[in-house]
Amino acid sequence: MLLTALAAILMVAVSACAELPTSSSPQALGTVQRDVGAADVPTPTPGKEPDLLVRDFLKASSEPGGRHSAARKFLTPAAAKTWDDTTSTSIIDKIDVFFDSRSADEATLLISAAKVGRLDDSGSFRAEEGTLETRVSMVRVDGEWRIDRLPDGVIIDRSQFLNSYHQVQLYFLNPAGTMVVTDPRWLTVRVEELAAQLISMLIDGPNQLLEESVTTRFGPNVHLRSTLTKLDGRDSNVGVGIGGVKMDFQGIGGLGPRERQQFAAQIIWTLSSAGVAGPYEILADGAPLDPAHADGYTTADVAEFDPSGGATDVGLHAVVDGALVAMTDSGPVPVPGPLGSATGVIDASLARDGRHVAAVQTAKAPATGVELVVGQYGAATDVAAVGPWMTEPTWAPDGSTWVAVGGDSVQRISVGSNGEPTAEQVDIADVTKIGGDITALRLSQDGVRAALIVDGRVFVAYVTPREKGGYALTSPSAIGSSLSGDAVSLDWGGSEEIGLVRSTPDAPPVIMSFDGFSMHAMSSRNLAPPLTMIQMTPDDVYVVDSRGVMRRSRSAGEDSQYWREVPGLMGDKRVPVVPG
């Protein structure tokens, strides 16, 4: 059943009863959409013209209850029996409805709309490009127009979709099991059923495209032994308001202490981000999952799995006239070591721990092109890769450095116990099928997704470990298809948002979700195009325009914040450098 009018109840329950979020709590980092209003589901209106009736049918299709019973009211009895609403769910925008033909009692209409994406059976969204075109046939039934023939599957207008569905985040684990990885889903579930539905979805596992890139402690034999209750045993309104959640699992007896903590982290991050307040009492075959948490877990107990938790505040750095500098209150100061005294550094990136650095610089042998050097911050660096040109280097959580070389190769550089860097080729066969050069590559903070610019278009691929060793970038999905294919730079704002700048004059910086569903333009009121680079930290966004490096706070309202000059970084050959 749909979350409609109960959305307001959810908002009240969350604000009044959930734990206060902290900077490292899952609840503070969740992206649950809670502003879902009551869906205005139309019904067939007597005397309405066919094209207007089709538009109402598309609006009613956002109500999935009763096998889309609201939408079936717009069909003839025969069509209502044969229409299969389970084959697909397409989300569209900018809908046009045209008459192909019309007589006194029959009509054929063409529906044309921009594709937004597709929702699979698990509630996972995947962006799509292009135009959707389909036809429906209508006849008069007792004097009123009804749809008589239509394709199988459901088509939903984007605005109506947002009225009826709300987004939740499932959390799985990166391959090392050190941080949680978000897996967004779209649901239409009553608020009092939400907690149980989320646990059920965790048991089912990650979406198909993500499953090879993450791990989970919900093995194939894990199941609930009984229904969820509040901590005092009440089984009504579980997950709504105060009272916590109690759950009892079977099939996890073989998990060790660390694995049990990871199991709890998946549950708590998922429930808390959806507004289901703790404490969370987790049992295994009737006994506490961990005796140390017999009275229940809180979000603070699993804060170590925060994808942003390993980042160190190392301050802003920059490349200025070919050297790496640290930005201080008194201006740019060269960093210790060879990079601080260099003259040929083109780009650089700091590891999230602040202790290592990777830089692209002009090769000592000019005919070679450029070289990637890696090393400890402030110390000597070693050449790890060479090529005609390279993208900005990017860091994975395991300490490896990734870089695209020459537009048609991606290399992963790791440093062995002897301190020597080793480069390995990443399998990019799926990306190569797109065609065009890779001109930007950035890894998400959890290291599970990679954002790329290929031939001016933005893609998000999955970082997939191979069973026999090595890595691949798999299943790239185009996002931001409305941005005209002129992307020049991108960066992750954590593990869920991507910032983007384009070469088109006056095109503002854009922030979008990694699945491409949401997108908004940032203010560009005092930027001077062209924009050539974007860098993001938890607090700020930096862009390079024709004058130099400009900064803007990520927490500022769009209507109240101008971009501000970064002192010491105005002029040519200035590039901001941040961790990641």
Coordinates of C-alpha atoms in Angstrom, one line a residue:
M1 CA 0.0 0.0 0.0
L2 CA 1.1 3.5 -0.7
L3 CA 2.8 6.0 1.6
T4 CA 0.5 8.9 1.0
A5 CA -1.2 10.9 3.7
L6 CA 0.9 9.0 6.2
A7 CA 4.0 10.9 5.1
A8 CA 3.2 13.7 7.4
I9 CA 3.0 11.3 10.3
L10 CA 6.4 10.0 9.3
M11 CA 7.9 13.5 9.4
V12 CA 6.5 14.2 12.9
A13 CA 7.6 10.8 14.2
V14 CA 11.1 11.3 12.9
S15 CA 11.6 14.8 14.2
A16 CA 10.1 14.0 17.6
C17 CA 11.4 10.5 18.3
A18 CA 14.5 9.7 16.3
E19 CA 18.0 10.0 17.9
L20 CA 19.6 13.4 17.3
P21 CA 21.9 13.1 14.4
T22 CA 25.6 13.8 14.8
S23 CA 28.2 14.4 12.1
S24 CA 29.0 10.7 12.0
S25 CA 25.6 9.2 12.6
P26 CA 23.9 7.3 9.8
Q27 CA 20.7 9.3 10.3
A28 CA 22.6 12.5 9.6
L29 CA 23.8 11.1 6.3
G30 CA 20.7 9.5 5.0
T31 CA 19.0 10.9 1.9
V32 CA 15.5 9.7 2.6
Q33 CA 12.8 11.7 0.8
R34 CA 10.2 12.4 3.5
D35 CA 8.3 15.3 1.8
V36 CA 5.9 12.9 0.0
G37 CA 2.5 14.5 -0.3
A38 CA -0.9 12.8 -0.7
A39 CA -1.2 11.7 -4.3
D40 CA -4.1 13.3 -6.1
V41 CA -5.2 10.2 -8.0
P42 CA -7.7 11.1 -10.8
T43 CA -10.7 9.0 -11.8
P44 CA -12.4 9.0 -15.2
T45 CA -14.5 12.2 -15.6
P46 CA -17.7 12.0 -17.6
G47 CA -17.4 13.7 -21.0
K48 CA -13.7 14.2 -20.9
E49 CA -11.9 14.2 -24.3
P50 CA -9.6 11.2 -25.2
D51 CA -6.3 13.1 -24.9
L52 CA -7.1 14.5 -21.5
L53 CA -8.3 11.1 -20.4
V54 CA -5.0 9.6 -21.4
R55 CA -3.1 12.2 -19.3
D56 CA -5.3 11.3 -16.3
F57 CA -4.6 7.6 -16.9
L58 CA -0.8 8.3 -16.7
K59 CA -1.3 10.2 -13.5
A60 CA -3.4 7.4 -12.0
S61 CA -0.7 4.9 -13.0
S62 CA 1.5 6.2 -10.1
E63 CA -0.9 4.5 -7.7
P64 CA 0.3 0.8 -7.7
G65 CA -2.2 -0.5 -5.2
G66 CA -4.5 -3.4 -6.3
R67 CA -2.4 -4.1 -9.4
H68 CA -2.9 -0.5 -10.5
S69 CA -6.6 -0.6 -9.9
A70 CA -6.9 3.2 -10.2
A71 CA -5.4 3.1 -13.7
R72 CA -7.5 0.2 -14.8
K73 CA -10.6 2.3 -14.3
F74 CA -9.6 4.1 -17.5
L75 CA -9.6 0.9 -19.5
T76 CA -12.4 -1.1 -21.1
P77 CA -13.3 -4.2 -19.2
A78 CA -11.5 -6.4 -21.7
A79 CA -8.3 -4.3 -21.6
A80 CA -8.4 -4.1 -17.8
K81 CA -8.3 -8.0 -17.7
T82 CA -5.4 -8.4 -20.1
W83 CA -3.1 -5.4 -19.3
D84 CA 0.0 -6.7 -17.7
D85 CA 1.4 -4.0 -15.3
T86 CA 4.3 -6.2 -14.1
T87 CA 6.5 -6.2 -17.2
S88 CA 8.2 -2.8 -16.6
T89 CA 7.9 0.6 -14.9
S90 CA 9.0 3.6 -17.0
I91 CA 9.3 7.1 -15.5
I92 CA 8.9 9.9 -18.0
D93 CA 8.8 13.7 -18.2
K94 CA 7.5 16.4 -20.6
I95 CA 4.6 14.4 -21.8
D96 CA 2.8 15.1 -25.1
V97 CA -0.3 13.4 -26.3
F98 CA -1.3 13.6 -30.0
F99 CA -4.2 12.2 -32.1
D100 CA -3.1 9.7 -34.7
S101 CA -6.7 9.2 -35.9
R102 CA -10.2 9.8 -34.6
S103 CA -13.7 9.0 -35.5
A104 CA -17.0 9.3 -33.7
D105 CA -16.4 6.2 -31.5
E106 CA -12.7 5.3 -32.0
A107 CA -9.4 7.1 -31.6
T108 CA -5.7 6.3 -31.6
L109 CA -3.3 8.5 -29.7
L110 CA 0.5 8.8 -29.6
I111 CA 2.2 9.4 -26.3
S112 CA 5.6 11.0 -26.6
A113 CA 7.7 11.9 -23.6
A114 CA 11.3 12.2 -22.5
K115 CA 12.7 9.1 -20.8
V116 CA 13.8 9.6 -17.2
G117 CA 14.5 6.0 -16.2
R118 CA 13.2 2.6 -15.4
L119 CA 12.3 1.0 -12.0
D120 CA 13.0 -2.7 -11.6
D121 CA 11.2 -5.2 -9.5
S122 CA 13.5 -4.4 -6.5
G123 CA 12.7 -0.7 -6.6
S124 CA 16.1 0.2 -8.1
F125 CA 16.2 3.1 -10.5
R126 CA 18.3 3.2 -13.6
A127 CA 18.5 6.3 -15.8
E128 CA 17.6 6.1 -19.4
E129 CA 18.1 8.5 -22.4
G130 CA 16.0 9.4 -25.4
T131 CA 12.3 9.6 -26.1
L132 CA 9.6 7.2 -25.3
E133 CA 6.8 6.8 -27.9
T134 CA 3.9 4.5 -27.6
R135 CA 0.3 4.3 -28.9
V136 CA -3.0 3.6 -27.2
S137 CA -6.4 2.9 -28.9
M138 CA -9.6 4.2 -27.4
V139 CA -13.3 3.4 -27.9
R140 CA -16.5 4.7 -26.5
V141 CA -18.1 2.5 -23.8
D142 CA -21.6 3.6 -22.8
G143 CA -20.9 7.0 -24.3
E144 CA -17.6 7.5 -22.5
W145 CA -14.0 7.1 -23.8
R146 CA -12.0 4.3 -22.5
I147 CA -8.6 2.8 -23.4
D148 CA -9.1 -0.4 -25.4
R149 CA -5.5 -1.3 -26.4
L150 CA -2.2 -0.3 -24.8
P151 CA 1.2 -1.8 -24.3
D152 CA 2.1 -3.9 -21.2
G153 CA 4.0 -2.2 -18.5
V154 CA 3.5 1.0 -16.5
I155 CA 4.3 4.5 -17.6
I156 CA 4.5 7.2 -14.8
D157 CA 4.9 10.9 -15.0
R158 CA 7.9 12.0 -12.9
S159 CA 6.0 14.5 -10.8
Q160 CA 3.3 11.9 -10.0
F161 CA 6.0 9.3 -9.2
L162 CA 7.4 11.6 -6.6
N163 CA 3.9 12.0 -5.1
S164 CA 3.5 8.3 -4.6
Y165 CA 6.9 6.8 -4.1
H166 CA 9.6 7.7 -1.6
Q167 CA 13.3 6.8 -1.6
V168 CA 15.0 4.8 1.0
Q169 CA 18.6 3.6 1.3
L170 CA 19.6 0.0 1.9
Y171 CA 23.2 -0.4 3.1
F172 CA 25.6 -3.1 2.2
L173 CA 29.3 -3.3 2.8
N174 CA 32.4 -2.5 0.7
P175 CA 34.5 -5.6 -0.1
A176 CA 36.8 -4.9 2.9
G177 CA 33.8 -4.7 5.2
T178 CA 35.0 -1.4 6.6
M179 CA 32.2 0.9 5.5
V180 CA 28.6 0.8 4.3
V181 CA 27.6 1.3 0.7
T182 CA 24.3 2.8 -0.2
D183 CA 21.8 1.0 -2.5
P184 CA 18.8 3.4 -3.1
R185 CA 15.4 2.0 -3.6
W186 CA 11.9 3.5 -4.3
L187 CA 9.0 2.2 -2.3
T188 CA 5.3 2.6 -1.9
V189 CA 4.8 1.1 1.6
R190 CA 2.8 2.2 4.6
V191 CA 4.9 3.8 7.3
E192 CA 4.1 1.2 9.9
E193 CA 5.2 -1.5 7.5
L194 CA 8.5 0.3 6.5
A195 CA 10.8 -1.3 9.0
A196 CA 9.8 -4.9 8.1
Q197 CA 10.0 -4.1 4.4
L198 CA 13.5 -2.7 4.8
I199 CA 14.7 -5.8 6.6
S200 CA 13.1 -8.0 4.0
M201 CA 15.0 -6.1 1.3
L202 CA 18.3 -6.5 3.1
I203 CA 17.7 -10.2 3.2
D204 CA 17.1 -10.2 -0.5
G205 CA 20.4 -8.6 -1.1
P206 CA 21.8 -5.7 -3.3
N207 CA 20.5 -4.8 -6.7
Q208 CA 21.7 -6.9 -9.5
L209 CA 24.3 -4.4 -10.9
L210 CA 25.8 -3.7 -7.4
E211 CA 26.0 -7.3 -6.1
E212 CA 29.5 -8.1 -7.5
S213 CA 30.9 -4.8 -6.0
V214 CA 29.7 -5.2 -2.4
T215 CA 29.4 -7.8 0.2
T216 CA 26.7 -8.5 2.8
R217 CA 26.3 -10.4 6.1
F218 CA 22.8 -11.4 5.2
G219 CA 23.7 -14.8 3.8
P220 CA 21.3 -17.1 2.0
N221 CA 20.1 -18.8 5.2
V222 CA 19.4 -15.6 7.1
H223 CA 15.7 -15.1 8.0
L224 CA 13.5 -13.5 10.6
R225 CA 12.3 -16.0 13.2
S226 CA 9.3 -13.8 14.0
T227 CA 7.7 -10.5 13.1
L228 CA 9.3 -7.2 14.3
T229 CA 8.1 -5.7 17.5
K230 CA 8.9 -2.7 19.7
L231 CA 11.3 -3.3 22.5
D232 CA 8.4 -3.9 25.0
G233 CA 6.9 -6.6 22.7
R234 CA 4.1 -4.6 21.1
D235 CA 3.7 -5.6 17.4
S236 CA 1.7 -2.6 16.2
N237 CA 3.2 0.6 14.7
V238 CA 6.7 -0.9 14.8
G239 CA 9.2 1.7 13.6
V240 CA 6.8 4.6 14.2
G241 CA 7.5 7.0 17.0
I242 CA 9.3 5.9 20.2
G243 CA 9.7 2.3 21.4
G244 CA 12.6 1.1 19.2
V245 CA 12.7 -2.1 17.1
K246 CA 13.3 -5.7 18.2
M247 CA 14.2 -8.3 15.7
D248 CA 15.2 -11.9 15.9
F249 CA 17.2 -13.7 13.2
Q250 CA 18.1 -17.3 12.4
G251 CA 20.9 -18.4 10.1
I252 CA 23.7 -16.2 11.5
G253 CA 25.1 -18.5 14.2
G254 CA 28.4 -18.9 12.2
L255 CA 29.2 -15.2 12.2
G256 CA 32.2 -14.1 14.3
P257 CA 32.3 -10.9 16.4
R258 CA 33.5 -8.6 13.6
E259 CA 30.9 -10.1 11.2
R260 CA 28.1 -9.6 13.7
Q261 CA 29.1 -5.9 14.1
Q262 CA 28.9 -5.6 10.3
F263 CA 25.5 -7.3 10.3
A264 CA 24.3 -4.8 12.9
A265 CA 25.8 -1.9 10.9
Q266 CA 23.7 -2.8 7.8
I267 CA 20.5 -3.0 9.8
I268 CA 21.1 0.2 11.8
W269 CA 22.2 2.4 8.9
T270 CA 19.3 1.2 6.8
L271 CA 16.6 1.7 9.5
S272 CA 18.0 5.0 10.9
S273 CA 18.4 6.6 7.5
A274 CA 14.7 5.9 6.8
G275 CA 13.6 7.5 10.0
V276 CA 13.0 4.3 12.0
A277 CA 14.2 5.3 15.4
G278 CA 16.2 3.1 17.8
P279 CA 17.3 1.6 20.0
Y280 CA 17.6 -1.5 17.8
E281 CA 17.6 -4.8 19.7
I282 CA 19.1 -7.5 17.5
L283 CA 18.8 -11.2 18.4
A284 CA 20.3 -14.3 16.9
D285 CA 18.2 -17.4 17.6
G286 CA 16.6 -15.7 20.6
A287 CA 19.9 -14.5 22.2
P288 CA 21.6 -11.1 21.9
L289 CA 23.6 -10.7 18.7
D290 CA 26.3 -9.2 20.9
P291 CA 26.0 -9.5 24.7
A292 CA 27.6 -6.0 24.9
H293 CA 24.5 -4.7 23.2
A294 CA 21.9 -6.7 25.0
D295 CA 19.8 -3.6 25.6
G296 CA 20.0 -2.6 22.0
Y297 CA 22.2 -0.7 19.6
T298 CA 22.3 3.0 18.8
T299 CA 23.5 4.7 15.7
A300 CA 26.7 5.7 17.6
D301 CA 27.6 2.0 17.9
V302 CA 28.1 1.6 14.1
A303 CA 29.4 5.1 13.3
E304 CA 32.8 3.5 12.4
F305 CA 31.2 2.3 9.1
D306 CA 30.5 5.8 7.9
P307 CA 32.0 6.1 4.4
S308 CA 33.3 9.6 5.3
G309 CA 34.7 8.6 8.6
G310 CA 38.2 7.8 7.3
A311 CA 38.7 11.3 5.8
T312 CA 41.1 13.6 7.5
D313 CA 40.8 17.4 7.4
V314 CA 44.0 18.2 5.6
G315 CA 43.0 21.6 4.4
L316 CA 42.9 23.0 0.9
H317 CA 45.9 22.4 -1.3
A318 CA 46.6 23.6 -4.9
V319 CA 48.8 23.4 -7.9
V320 CA 50.3 26.9 -8.4
D321 CA 52.7 27.4 -11.4
G322 CA 53.6 23.7 -11.5
A323 CA 54.2 23.2 -7.8
L324 CA 52.1 21.7 -5.0
V325 CA 51.2 24.1 -2.2
A326 CA 49.2 24.1 1.0
M327 CA 46.8 27.0 1.4
T328 CA 47.3 28.8 4.7
D329 CA 46.0 32.1 6.2
S330 CA 49.1 33.8 4.8
G331 CA 48.7 32.3 1.3
P332 CA 50.1 29.4 -0.6
V333 CA 53.1 27.6 1.0
P334 CA 55.0 25.0 -0.9
V335 CA 54.6 21.5 0.6
P336 CA 57.8 19.7 1.8
G337 CA 59.6 17.5 -0.7
P338 CA 60.0 17.5 -4.4
L339 CA 56.4 18.3 -5.3
G340 CA 56.7 21.6 -3.5
S341 CA 59.7 22.7 -5.5
A342 CA 58.6 21.2 -8.8
T343 CA 57.7 23.3 -11.9
G344 CA 55.8 20.7 -14.0
V345 CA 53.0 19.4 -11.8
I346 CA 49.7 19.5 -13.8
D347 CA 47.3 18.0 -11.3
A348 CA 47.3 16.2 -8.0
S349 CA 45.1 14.5 -5.5
L350 CA 45.6 13.7 -1.8
A351 CA 44.7 10.4 -0.1
R352 CA 41.8 10.8 2.3
D353 CA 44.2 10.0 5.2
G354 CA 46.2 13.1 4.2
R355 CA 49.4 11.1 4.4
H356 CA 49.9 10.2 0.7
V357 CA 49.8 12.2 -2.5
A358 CA 49.6 11.4 -6.3
A359 CA 50.4 13.9 -8.9
V360 CA 50.5 14.1 -12.7
Q361 CA 53.5 16.0 -14.0
T362 CA 55.4 16.7 -17.2
A363 CA 57.7 13.7 -17.8
K364 CA 61.4 14.2 -17.5
A365 CA 61.7 12.9 -21.1
P366 CA 59.4 15.3 -23.0
A367 CA 58.6 12.8 -25.7
T368 CA 57.0 10.6 -23.1
G369 CA 54.3 13.0 -22.3
V370 CA 53.3 13.0 -18.6
E371 CA 54.0 10.7 -15.7
L372 CA 52.1 9.8 -12.5
V373 CA 54.1 10.0 -9.3
V374 CA 53.0 8.7 -5.9
G375 CA 54.4 8.8 -2.5
Q376 CA 54.1 10.0 1.1
Y377 CA 53.1 13.6 1.6
G378 CA 56.2 15.7 1.8
A379 CA 58.6 12.9 0.9
A380 CA 60.1 11.6 -2.3
T381 CA 57.8 10.2 -5.0
D382 CA 58.1 7.4 -7.4
V383 CA 57.0 7.2 -11.0
A384 CA 54.1 4.8 -11.2
A385 CA 52.8 5.3 -14.8
V386 CA 53.5 7.2 -18.0
G387 CA 51.4 8.2 -20.9
P388 CA 50.6 10.9 -23.4
W389 CA 48.1 12.5 -21.0
M390 CA 46.2 11.5 -17.8
T391 CA 43.2 12.4 -15.9
E392 CA 43.3 13.7 -12.3
P393 CA 44.4 10.8 -10.1
T394 CA 41.8 9.5 -7.6
W395 CA 42.1 7.3 -4.5
A396 CA 40.3 4.1 -3.4
P397 CA 39.7 3.3 0.3
D398 CA 42.4 0.6 0.1
G399 CA 45.0 3.2 -0.6
S400 CA 45.4 2.5 -4.3
T401 CA 45.5 5.3 -6.9
W402 CA 43.5 5.1 -10.1
V403 CA 44.0 7.2 -13.2
A404 CA 42.9 7.1 -16.9
V405 CA 45.8 7.2 -19.3
G406 CA 45.5 8.4 -22.8
G407 CA 41.8 8.2 -22.8
D408 CA 41.6 4.5 -23.5
S409 CA 43.2 2.9 -20.4
V410 CA 42.6 2.9 -16.7
Q411 CA 45.4 1.9 -14.3
R412 CA 45.3 1.0 -10.6
I413 CA 48.5 1.8 -8.7
S414 CA 49.2 0.1 -5.4
V415 CA 52.3 0.4 -3.2
G416 CA 53.9 -2.9 -2.0
S417 CA 55.6 -3.7 1.3
N418 CA 58.9 -2.7 -0.3
G419 CA 57.5 0.8 -1.0
E420 CA 57.6 0.4 -4.8
P421 CA 54.5 1.3 -6.8
T422 CA 53.0 -1.4 -9.0
A423 CA 50.5 -0.5 -11.8
E424 CA 47.9 -2.9 -13.1
Q425 CA 45.4 -2.5 -16.0
V426 CA 41.8 -2.2 -15.0
D427 CA 39.4 -4.1 -17.2
I428 CA 37.3 -1.4 -19.0
A429 CA 35.7 -3.4 -21.7
D430 CA 32.3 -2.2 -20.7
V431 CA 33.4 1.4 -20.8
T432 CA 35.2 1.0 -24.1
K433 CA 31.9 0.0 -25.8
I434 CA 30.6 3.5 -25.2
G435 CA 33.2 4.9 -27.6
G436 CA 35.3 8.0 -27.0
D437 CA 38.0 9.1 -24.6
I438 CA 37.8 8.9 -20.9
T439 CA 38.6 12.5 -19.9
A440 CA 37.7 12.3 -16.2
L441 CA 37.7 9.5 -13.6
R442 CA 36.8 9.9 -9.9
L443 CA 36.0 7.1 -7.3
S444 CA 33.3 7.5 -4.8
Q445 CA 34.2 7.8 -1.2
D446 CA 33.2 4.2 -0.5
G447 CA 35.2 3.1 -3.5
V448 CA 32.4 1.1 -5.0
R449 CA 31.4 3.4 -7.9
A450 CA 33.4 5.4 -10.4
A451 CA 32.1 8.6 -12.1
L452 CA 33.5 9.1 -15.6
I453 CA 33.3 11.6 -18.4
V454 CA 33.5 9.8 -21.8
D455 CA 33.3 11.9 -24.9
G456 CA 31.7 14.7 -22.9
R457 CA 29.0 12.5 -21.3
V458 CA 28.7 11.5 -17.7
F459 CA 28.6 7.8 -16.7
V460 CA 28.7 5.9 -13.4
A461 CA 30.2 2.5 -13.4
Y462 CA 30.8 -0.1 -10.7
V463 CA 34.2 -1.0 -9.3
T464 CA 34.1 -4.8 -9.4
P465 CA 36.8 -7.1 -8.0
R466 CA 37.6 -10.1 -10.1
E467 CA 37.7 -13.6 -8.5
K468 CA 41.2 -14.3 -9.9
G469 CA 42.5 -10.8 -9.0
G470 CA 42.3 -7.4 -10.5
Y471 CA 39.4 -5.0 -11.0
A472 CA 36.9 -4.0 -13.7
L473 CA 34.7 -1.1 -14.3
T474 CA 31.3 -2.6 -15.1
S475 CA 27.8 -1.7 -16.2
P476 CA 28.4 2.0 -16.9
S477 CA 25.1 4.0 -16.9
A478 CA 24.7 7.4 -18.5
I479 CA 23.3 10.1 -16.2
G480 CA 22.6 13.7 -16.9
S481 CA 21.6 13.1 -20.5
S482 CA 20.0 16.5 -20.7
L483 CA 23.3 18.2 -20.2
S484 CA 24.2 18.2 -23.9
G485 CA 27.4 16.1 -23.7
D486 CA 29.7 19.0 -22.8
A487 CA 31.0 17.9 -19.4
V488 CA 34.6 18.8 -18.7
S489 CA 35.1 18.0 -15.0
L490 CA 33.4 16.1 -12.1
D491 CA 33.9 15.1 -8.5
W492 CA 32.1 13.2 -5.8
G493 CA 30.5 15.0 -2.9
G494 CA 30.8 11.9 -0.6
S495 CA 29.4 8.6 -2.0
E496 CA 26.0 9.8 -3.2
E497 CA 26.3 13.1 -5.1
I498 CA 28.3 14.2 -8.1
G499 CA 29.3 17.7 -9.0
L500 CA 29.8 18.7 -12.6
V501 CA 30.9 21.6 -14.7
R502 CA 30.5 22.0 -18.5
S503 CA 32.2 23.9 -21.3
T504 CA 29.0 25.6 -22.5
P505 CA 29.3 29.4 -21.7
D506 CA 27.0 30.4 -18.8
A507 CA 26.2 26.7 -18.0
P508 CA 26.0 26.6 -14.1
P509 CA 27.7 23.9 -12.0
V510 CA 25.4 21.0 -11.5
I511 CA 24.9 18.6 -8.5
M512 CA 23.2 15.3 -9.3
S513 CA 22.6 12.0 -7.6
F514 CA 24.8 9.2 -8.8
D515 CA 21.8 7.3 -10.3
G516 CA 20.8 10.4 -12.3
F517 CA 17.3 10.7 -10.8
S518 CA 17.8 14.1 -9.2
M519 CA 19.7 17.1 -10.5
H520 CA 19.9 20.8 -9.6
A521 CA 21.9 23.7 -10.9
M522 CA 24.0 25.7 -8.5
S523 CA 24.1 29.4 -8.5
S524 CA 26.5 30.9 -11.2
R525 CA 25.6 34.5 -10.7
N526 CA 29.2 35.8 -10.4
L527 CA 31.2 33.1 -12.1
A528 CA 33.1 34.0 -15.3
P529 CA 33.1 31.2 -17.9
P530 CA 34.5 29.0 -19.1
L531 CA 34.4 26.7 -16.1
T532 CA 37.2 24.1 -16.4
M533 CA 37.3 22.2 -13.1
I534 CA 35.2 21.3 -10.0
Q535 CA 36.4 19.9 -6.6
M536 CA 34.2 19.0 -3.6
T537 CA 34.8 18.5 0.1
P538 CA 32.2 17.9 2.8
D539 CA 32.0 21.6 3.4
D540 CA 32.8 23.4 0.1
V541 CA 32.7 23.3 -3.6
Y542 CA 35.6 24.8 -5.6
V543 CA 35.4 25.6 -9.3
V544 CA 38.0 27.1 -11.7
D545 CA 36.7 29.8 -13.9
S546 CA 38.4 32.2 -16.3
R547 CA 39.8 34.2 -13.3
G548 CA 41.0 31.5 -11.0
V549 CA 39.6 29.3 -8.2
M550 CA 36.2 30.2 -6.7
R551 CA 34.7 28.7 -3.5
R552 CA 31.1 28.2 -2.3
S553 CA 29.8 26.6 0.9
R554 CA 27.8 23.5 0.3
S555 CA 25.4 24.4 3.1
A556 CA 24.5 27.9 1.7
G557 CA 21.1 28.5 0.2
E558 CA 21.1 28.8 -3.6
D559 CA 19.5 32.3 -3.5
S560 CA 21.8 33.8 -0.8
Q561 CA 25.4 32.8 -1.7
Y562 CA 27.8 34.2 -4.2
W563 CA 30.9 32.4 -5.2
R564 CA 34.0 33.9 -3.5
E565 CA 37.5 34.2 -4.7
V566 CA 40.1 32.0 -2.9
P567 CA 42.9 34.3 -1.9
G568 CA 46.2 33.3 -3.5
L569 CA 44.5 31.2 -6.2
M570 CA 43.4 33.8 -8.6
G571 CA 45.1 33.8 -12.0
D572 CA 46.3 31.2 -14.5
K573 CA 47.8 27.8 -13.7
R574 CA 45.9 27.5 -10.4
V575 CA 44.2 24.1 -9.7
P576 CA 42.5 23.2 -6.4
V577 CA 43.6 19.9 -4.8
V578 CA 41.4 18.1 -2.2
P579 CA 41.4 14.6 -0.8
G580 CA 39.9 11.9 -3.0

